[in-house]
């Protein structure tokens, strides 16, 4: 393209971005100018314009290569695609040009460089608007979740501004990363996933961020009156695989009961956080915990530590002593047996021992504790004692 | 988060000035702060220390979740407030709070709790207990994030042991003789 043409293209793109705020116009215009397929994705590798179906490879890997590449662009011969980073100093977005031959790169680069300025403007404007919107949305959500709005009418009026119907029943799920991850990236990824989920399933999902956690507020039933609460949580939880591959971290979810949003949604939030904290306390990771299914732990965490310690030793001290004196493995065996729902075959596999060895150990446990492990009451007592162990570890250094 | 307390165990001399100031502000019959003495044997040494406790304005306030009348709320600056006027003294919050922060006022038959003296005029916020502390053991802090209290769990303070759920807005400076594994 001639210099005059490039200038005209630059003006055209700037006009489109500043006046119409249209990213699709930029892509169409680049497509016309280059006569090639053009995609734009953000710095996290999410395609903003173009479709995912056009990508038949792991885009993240190529974007990582493009970012690491010291040149102004990255060309991959294998897939014949050109990756052109947008932004000065800081990566804002990436233009992907498809079906590019190596000898064409020289002609393509001036056009992409021309688009750089307009795209920088577009993303600066887009990010600034989103930041302000999120700030006000987060403040409203946080006021709601801490019961900091006194009048119900005020909640309903404000929720209408955002297009939410808080006269209906909603629940809150709190998502917390299991390992360290930049919360901004974590939230952006989850926001994208939840938005997609909401669109695919025709449900309303409201999101917010607070204290290193990502908050999801959604309806229990969708517009077709189908129960979708568990489905939403399950689908969000599936993103764990993506997070562990991309960021080497996982996350856990605590879910509260469903309440009328304008009256008691704050309770659901507190319940979700409690569910999350209790499950963390007993050493779980990568879990989904519903407040309604916490069971015995709802009672346990409120007990005085010395009472729990007393119960733990009363129930298991003979076994602990035996293991200590004989270098035994009975307590871990019991733990594994209960974790595997008293299934002998599964437990033996988990412990890498023969079934008969396990049977022998079970007989030994019964003998030492003078109990019958076929009785539910005895199993429950042992189960509670073993769970208490996790709680006690926080208080006493002699528990291991 | 927002406002919270910073408590330096080493600096506290147990003079009860914070508790007295709180009681005075609340007309002498309803002090929300109390100072307790702890004596324990830790790593073969006898250790005596004081701990001053009141409402910790938690991130997950149990009082807020449990109050059936919806009278508790947490402000944007992190302060947990109880609307005393509408309280019918069901005492649910008293039982729910692991720090025994809400107190029942027998004279008016309602529950009340520390509000970090937000009802006092003047700027900036200066709770009476913090102002009264002669050794600066108790201070007001404003933090974005308060660390979970796992590092203090080895201390035999009853209220701390229950803090894993509520996440109190408090930071504690532990003296060397009470530090876990020889470090802070």
Coordinates of C-alpha atoms in Angstrom, one line a residue, chain A residues 139-140 142-143 145-152 155 158 176 210-212 262-264 266-267 269-271 273-274 277-278 281 291 301-304 391 394-395, chain B residues 1-2 58-62 64-76 78 83 95-97 144-145 150 153-155 158 160-162 164-165 167 180:
Chain A
X139 CA -19.8 -0.9 45.2
X140 CA -23.5 -1.7 44.8
X142 CA -20.8 -5.1 48.1
X143 CA -23.4 -2.9 49.8
X145 CA -23.8 -8.4 50.2
X146 CA -23.1 -6.6 53.5
X147 CA -26.7 -5.5 54.1
X148 CA -25.5 -1.9 53.7
X149 CA -28.6 -0.6 52.0
X150 CA -31.3 0.1 54.4
X151 CA -34.4 0.4 52.2
X152 CA -35.6 -2.5 50.1
X155 CA -32.1 -2.0 46.3
X158 CA -30.7 0.4 41.9
X176 CA -11.3 -18.5 45.7
X210 CA -13.7 -8.7 46.8
X211 CA -10.8 -9.6 49.0
X212 CA -9.1 -12.0 46.6
X262 CA -33.6 -7.7 47.9
X263 CA -34.2 -9.1 51.4
X264 CA -31.6 -11.6 52.3
X266 CA -26.4 -11.1 52.1
X267 CA -27.0 -14.3 54.1
X269 CA -22.9 -14.5 50.7
X270 CA -22.0 -15.1 54.3
X271 CA -23.0 -18.8 54.0
X273 CA -17.9 -17.8 52.6
X274 CA -18.5 -19.9 55.6
X277 CA -13.7 -21.4 55.1
X278 CA -14.8 -24.7 56.7
X281 CA -10.1 -25.7 57.4
X291 CA -23.5 -24.5 52.8
X301 CA -16.1 -25.6 64.0
X302 CA -17.9 -23.8 66.8
X303 CA -16.7 -26.1 69.5
X304 CA -13.9 -25.2 71.9
X391 CA -9.3 -28.7 62.8
X394 CA -4.4 -25.4 63.6
X395 CA -4.3 -25.2 67.4
Chain B
X1 CA -11.8 -4.3 53.7
X2 CA -11.2 -1.2 55.9
X58 CA -14.9 -9.1 60.8
X59 CA -14.9 -9.7 57.1
X60 CA -17.5 -12.5 57.5
X61 CA -19.5 -11.3 60.5
X62 CA -21.5 -14.1 62.1
X64 CA -24.7 -10.1 60.4
X65 CA -25.6 -13.6 59.0
X66 CA -27.5 -14.7 62.0
X67 CA -29.5 -11.7 63.1
X68 CA -33.1 -12.5 62.2
X69 CA -34.1 -8.8 62.2
X70 CA -31.5 -7.8 59.6
X71 CA -30.1 -5.2 62.0
X72 CA -26.4 -5.6 61.3
X73 CA -24.6 -4.2 58.3
X74 CA -21.0 -3.7 57.3
X75 CA -20.1 -0.2 56.0
X76 CA -17.9 0.4 53.0
X78 CA -15.3 -2.1 57.0
X83 CA -29.1 -0.8 64.5
X95 CA -24.5 -16.6 70.8
X96 CA -23.3 -16.3 67.2
X97 CA -20.3 -14.0 67.8
X144 CA -7.0 -3.5 52.2
X145 CA -6.5 -7.1 53.4
X150 CA -3.5 -19.0 61.4
X153 CA -3.7 -20.1 66.5
X154 CA -1.0 -21.5 68.8
X155 CA -1.9 -18.7 71.3
X158 CA -10.2 -18.5 73.1
X160 CA -8.6 -16.3 68.3
X161 CA -9.1 -20.0 67.9
X162 CA -12.5 -19.4 66.4
X164 CA -10.9 -18.9 60.9
X165 CA -14.5 -18.5 59.7
X167 CA -11.8 -13.4 59.5
X180 CA 5.6 -19.9 66.5

